[in-house]
Every structure is written in C-alpha cells, then in structure tokens.
XYZ file of C-alpha atoms in Angstrom:
300
model
C 14.681 -12.953 -23.577
C 18.263 -13.161 -24.831
C 21.054 -13.431 -22.281
C 22.695 -10.009 -21.595
C 25.977 -9.426 -23.388
C 29.174 -8.090 -21.813
C 28.368 -4.709 -23.394
C 24.881 -4.762 -21.849
C 26.329 -5.383 -18.400
C 29.031 -2.729 -18.873
C 26.375 -0.144 -19.737
C 24.491 -0.635 -16.447
C 24.935 1.971 -13.682
C 27.130 0.399 -11.008
C 27.572 1.023 -7.295
C 30.285 -0.639 -5.234
C 28.611 -2.211 -2.189
C 31.547 -4.312 -1.015
C 33.448 -7.524 -1.701
C 31.858 -10.940 -1.592
C 31.836 -14.522 -2.779
C 29.708 -15.579 -5.743
C 27.418 -18.461 -4.848
C 26.149 -18.905 -8.412
C 27.856 -18.985 -11.771
C 27.634 -15.940 -14.024
C 25.053 -17.618 -16.253
C 22.995 -18.739 -13.278
C 22.971 -15.220 -11.817
C 21.331 -13.862 -14.957
C 18.860 -16.726 -15.248
C 17.795 -17.198 -11.614
C 14.582 -15.504 -10.483
C 15.199 -15.876 -6.744
C 17.854 -16.837 -4.222
C 21.223 -15.436 -3.108
C 23.785 -14.776 -5.830
C 26.583 -13.198 -3.770
C 27.437 -13.450 -0.084
C 28.768 -10.038 0.943
C 31.731 -10.537 3.298
C 33.279 -7.049 3.231
C 30.475 -4.472 2.935
C 31.296 -0.828 2.347
C 28.676 0.254 4.883
C 28.612 -0.877 8.496
C 24.862 -0.511 8.984
C 23.566 -3.564 10.873
C 20.854 -5.715 9.342
C 17.485 -4.241 10.335
C 16.077 -7.735 10.736
C 18.337 -8.201 13.759
C 17.003 -4.979 15.296
C 13.405 -6.040 14.749
C 14.038 -9.536 16.104
C 15.485 -7.999 19.261
C 12.342 -5.957 19.998
C 9.461 -7.122 17.755
C 6.892 -5.351 19.916
C 8.551 -1.992 19.174
C 9.693 -2.183 15.549
C 7.777 -3.008 12.373
C 9.719 -2.813 9.116
C 8.015 -0.634 6.522
C 9.076 1.166 3.392
C 8.998 4.942 3.615
C 6.195 5.415 1.034
C 3.984 2.972 2.953
C 4.220 5.246 5.967
C 3.392 8.241 3.782
C 0.051 6.596 2.931
C -0.901 6.376 6.619
C 0.234 9.938 7.279
C -1.805 11.178 4.322
C -4.894 9.494 5.791
C -4.164 11.341 9.081
C -6.604 9.436 11.328
C -7.468 11.043 14.651
C -8.245 9.527 18.052
C -11.884 8.565 18.413
C -12.580 8.161 14.699
C -13.938 5.127 12.893
C -11.221 3.949 10.477
C -11.086 1.122 7.923
C -8.050 -0.568 6.361
C -9.636 -2.411 3.431
C -6.722 -4.691 2.452
C -4.722 -4.972 5.630
C -2.354 -7.986 5.834
C 0.286 -8.255 7.171
C -0.683 -5.175 9.198
C 2.168 -2.684 8.872
C -0.072 0.197 7.833
C -2.774 -0.902 10.284
C -0.397 -0.722 13.241
C 0.767 2.702 12.036
C -2.849 3.878 11.865
C -3.405 2.593 15.414
C -0.406 4.591 16.604
C -1.696 7.752 14.921
C -5.098 7.161 16.538
C -3.420 6.718 19.939
C -5.400 3.459 20.260
C -8.651 5.406 20.611
C -11.685 4.874 18.408
C -12.599 2.035 16.066
C -10.073 0.474 13.719
C -11.195 -2.354 11.444
C -8.738 -4.294 9.297
C -10.132 -6.360 6.425
C -8.224 -9.257 4.879
C -9.601 -11.626 2.259
C -7.395 -14.609 3.138
C -8.233 -16.487 6.339
C -4.695 -17.910 6.255
C -3.302 -14.416 6.799
C -5.613 -13.556 9.692
C -3.528 -15.142 12.516
C -0.405 -13.188 11.572
C -2.412 -9.978 11.173
C -3.997 -10.412 14.608
C -0.614 -11.253 16.116
C 1.024 -8.155 14.649
C -1.775 -5.912 15.891
C -1.668 -7.339 19.414
C 2.138 -7.269 19.601
C 2.186 -3.595 18.667
C -0.464 -2.609 21.184
C -3.381 -2.135 18.785
C -5.702 -4.087 21.052
C -8.683 -1.882 20.160
C -8.559 -3.066 16.515
C -10.658 -5.823 14.942
C -10.030 -8.050 11.932
C -12.684 -9.104 9.418
C -12.005 -11.912 6.950
C -13.914 -10.976 3.813
C -13.679 -10.036 0.162
C -13.552 -6.242 0.374
C -15.712 -5.994 -2.752
C -18.563 -7.545 -0.730
C -18.314 -5.584 2.507
C -21.790 -4.106 2.006
C -23.416 -7.465 1.169
C -25.769 -9.076 3.671
C -26.603 -5.748 5.330
C -22.880 -5.260 5.963
C -22.814 -7.546 9.022
C -19.534 -9.436 9.491
C -17.804 -11.616 12.087
C -14.899 -9.673 13.539
C -11.965 -10.941 15.590
C -10.629 -8.803 18.416
C -6.891 -8.085 18.284
C -6.875 -8.049 22.098
C -7.906 -11.656 22.705
C -9.183 -13.145 19.443
C -12.787 -13.135 20.626
C -15.503 -12.897 17.973
C -18.151 -10.209 17.727
C -20.299 -8.637 15.019
C -19.365 -5.471 13.160
C -21.752 -3.663 10.834
C -20.169 -1.892 7.890
C -22.833 0.384 6.476
C -22.929 3.095 3.849
C -21.255 6.240 5.112
C -20.036 4.549 8.305
C -16.308 5.422 8.281
C -14.490 8.690 8.898
C -11.341 7.528 7.088
C -10.530 4.642 4.779
C -7.184 3.349 3.585
C -7.361 1.384 0.333
C -4.043 -0.248 -0.540
C -5.397 -2.943 -2.878
C -3.729 -5.966 -4.441
C -1.700 -4.722 -7.394
C 0.910 -5.831 -9.914
C 3.632 -4.878 -7.374
C 5.977 -3.629 -10.096
C 7.435 -1.150 -7.632
C 8.874 -3.808 -5.337
C 12.640 -4.152 -5.513
C 15.079 -5.792 -5.884
C 13.355 -7.846 -8.556
C 15.018 -9.875 -11.274
C 12.071 -10.411 -13.606
C 8.310 -9.986 -13.899
C 5.980 -12.481 -15.528
C 2.803 -10.366 -15.678
C 1.023 -10.245 -19.025
C -0.834 -7.201 -20.331
C -4.136 -8.962 -19.566
C -3.102 -9.429 -15.925
C -2.092 -5.781 -15.587
C -5.388 -4.598 -17.033
C -7.379 -6.972 -14.818
C -5.623 -5.521 -11.752
C -6.952 -2.058 -12.545
C -10.486 -3.387 -13.055
C -10.339 -5.217 -9.711
C -9.060 -2.093 -7.940
C -11.919 -0.026 -9.335
C -14.456 -2.404 -7.820
C -12.791 -1.809 -4.448
C -12.787 1.946 -5.050
C -16.553 1.876 -5.655
C -17.133 0.109 -2.313
C -14.764 2.448 -0.450
C -16.661 5.511 -1.668
C -19.939 4.030 -0.450
C -18.491 3.215 2.984
C -17.060 6.708 3.497
C -18.928 9.379 5.439
C -19.574 12.786 3.881
C -16.580 14.874 4.918
C -14.486 11.715 5.297
C -11.094 11.010 3.764
C -10.027 8.150 1.482
C -6.393 7.363 0.662
C -5.629 5.142 -2.315
C -2.135 3.674 -2.606
C -0.278 0.962 -4.525
C 3.251 -0.438 -4.732
C 3.298 -0.459 -8.517
C 4.251 1.880 -11.354
C 1.604 1.402 -14.061
C -0.498 4.434 -14.969
C -3.610 2.231 -15.231
C -3.311 1.215 -11.575
C -2.355 4.665 -10.302
C -3.178 7.932 -12.052
C -5.946 6.469 -14.222
C -7.587 5.065 -11.093
C -7.573 8.608 -9.707
C -9.215 9.790 -12.936
C -11.718 6.915 -12.723
C -12.701 7.798 -9.165
C -13.218 11.488 -9.961
C -15.195 10.777 -13.136
C -17.362 8.033 -11.621
C -18.007 9.549 -8.197
C -18.743 13.299 -8.469
C -19.281 13.439 -4.702
C -15.524 12.909 -4.278
C -12.757 15.452 -4.737
C -9.001 15.033 -4.880
C -7.116 16.726 -2.030
C -3.440 17.299 -1.295
C -1.801 14.127 0.036
C 1.267 16.073 1.192
C 0.302 16.579 4.839
C 2.205 16.448 8.128
C 5.627 16.643 6.512
C 5.050 13.714 4.147
C 5.840 15.648 0.959
C 8.383 13.087 -0.203
C 7.135 11.860 -3.573
C 7.077 13.253 -7.095
C 4.061 14.659 -8.920
C 1.848 12.308 -10.897
C 2.699 11.834 -14.555
C 1.431 14.068 -17.363
C -0.197 11.188 -19.259
C -2.706 10.821 -16.429
C -5.342 13.268 -17.644
C -5.024 15.201 -14.369
C -4.368 18.943 -14.319
C -1.147 20.382 -12.894
C -2.598 21.029 -9.430
C -4.093 17.540 -9.208
C -0.815 15.978 -10.331
C 1.048 17.896 -7.610
C -1.385 16.652 -4.956
C -0.566 13.001 -5.730
C 2.747 11.416 -4.735
C 4.606 9.090 -7.082
C 7.681 7.307 -5.769
C 9.816 6.371 -8.765
C 12.805 4.112 -7.973
C 14.584 5.564 -10.994
C 14.620 8.978 -9.296
C 14.160 8.297 -5.579
C 15.839 5.816 -3.228
C 12.561 4.032 -2.482
C 10.385 1.282 -3.823
C 7.899 2.239 -6.527
C 4.734 3.535 -4.880
C 1.770 5.842 -5.422
C -0.423 7.812 -2.999
C -3.566 9.867 -3.654
C -6.009 11.351 -1.138
C -9.686 12.180 -1.583
C -12.441 13.792 0.433
C -16.158 13.084 0.194
C -18.147 16.272 -0.209
C -20.540 17.202 2.578
C -24.183 16.571 1.761
C -26.159 19.689 0.926
C-alpha cells in the first residue's frame, strides 16, 4: 500500500512509553515487517522484562497471554480425568491443564510437527507434568488405524502405545492453527482471502474429530488467537448445526469472565453470544482471542 502521510500518523492514537534511540530511518520503520525500530532507554514504566523473570526460574514460570489461560480455565479439567490437547505445541496450555489436574489422570498432547516434539516434551517435564504424553500426529487423523498411536512420556521420553477411540476423553481442548490475526504487535499481514477461508475449513475438520473423541457428558473448548468471524463465531455455528449431540455452554467459569460477547453477525442468539468470550485488542488490553465451550449431550 501507499506510505502513510504525516496526517495519517498524526491521526493515530498515541501513548508515551518513554524516550529512546531510533535504530531505523523513518521510511524503514514504516516498511520493515520485523526487527527493532527503537531502543527504549528511558521507559516510563519500571516493570522488569518478564523474560528475565522466566529465565531465572524456568521450572516455575511459563509466559502466557491472559486469554490463553481463560481457555484452560473454561475447560476446567479435574484430577483423574482423561484430557486431550489436540494442537499442543509449545505446551503453555498443556502445562496449565496439568496444573489444574494436579498431575492426576491422563493428559495427552498432540502435535503434528515432529520438530516441535522435543521442546513440548521439555516444557512438560520442566513444569512437572510428568504424567503427560505427547503424540506426533495430524489431529485430523487421530481416529485412523483404530486410533492407536506411539506416545512419548514427558517423564523420561519412553515410548508406549495410546489408543484414542470414539468417546474416550472427558475433556478436549482444541486450539487449532489459525490466521493468528489477534497476535500483536504486528506490522502487516500477508494472508489472502483464500488462505483465511481455508483456515476455517481446516478447523472444521478438527472440530469433527474432536466431537467424535469426546465422551457423552464431556466438555470441548474451542479457541483461536484470531479475529475473523469465519474462524470464530461461524465455527461455533458450524459445530452446533453439524453436531446436534453438542450444545453450547457458558465459558465464563471459575472467575474467567474477562472477554466480550460474540459478535451479532455470528447467527448466534443473545444468550449464546454472551456464553462465548471474544478478546478484542481494540477494546481490551489483550491479544485478539476467542473462546467457546461445548458439552456433549448424555446418551438416552
């Protein structure tokens, strides 16, 4: 697009964060898609860098955005349950789930990329989630081959078999790959409309598998770090229309009523919209995020 004018820049909402030294020219700042533009030497706030805190005690702290923690709280796993994190790397939500489960029960983390498995296992072990296991697989195919998969123990990396059958999990967290339009700060986005639409189609394939894996009476939480209606509210509508055995429930549990209601264009009624949580960076001091919770109806 065209380079912003002085009037464009003047019209932007500004916040004074401190004084610093520009490391790039003005033109380069507007054109660069990554890197450091300004080194802040005199910050207004004296808050220390959280990375230094985490580096000092990595076995205690795991950096997460607030909405990401809301997703785990909405799932509300209990000790002794069988829980699945369908798209787990790098493991922030998985370690949170382990904490909520008090390291009791079965916790399986699925990650498609084998390159991400070592870091995921390391994070789980470092944070005491030794009872968890990691499966490297395409989550769309978890029920293929009778659902039998090689699983790696977070305790020692040993390999064993795990069977993921229909109706075999009490709770499932599905935080699928998405367009990530809620991540910030972000200078520009290169996604095309075709890519955005393909994301929603991919997510719906994962939703279909999650519903099959969930026990009657079990809970499914769907979350993304993006802002498109196709990937959020319309996925809620898709799940309800396609899977009549599922019902939307209130995601605002255990004090995690922090988001906004879903948007009116979603095709959801007022109560359903209130039960979802939308984190809009334009209105809240968070990344963009979405959380919805579902329950599978008991068999009659």
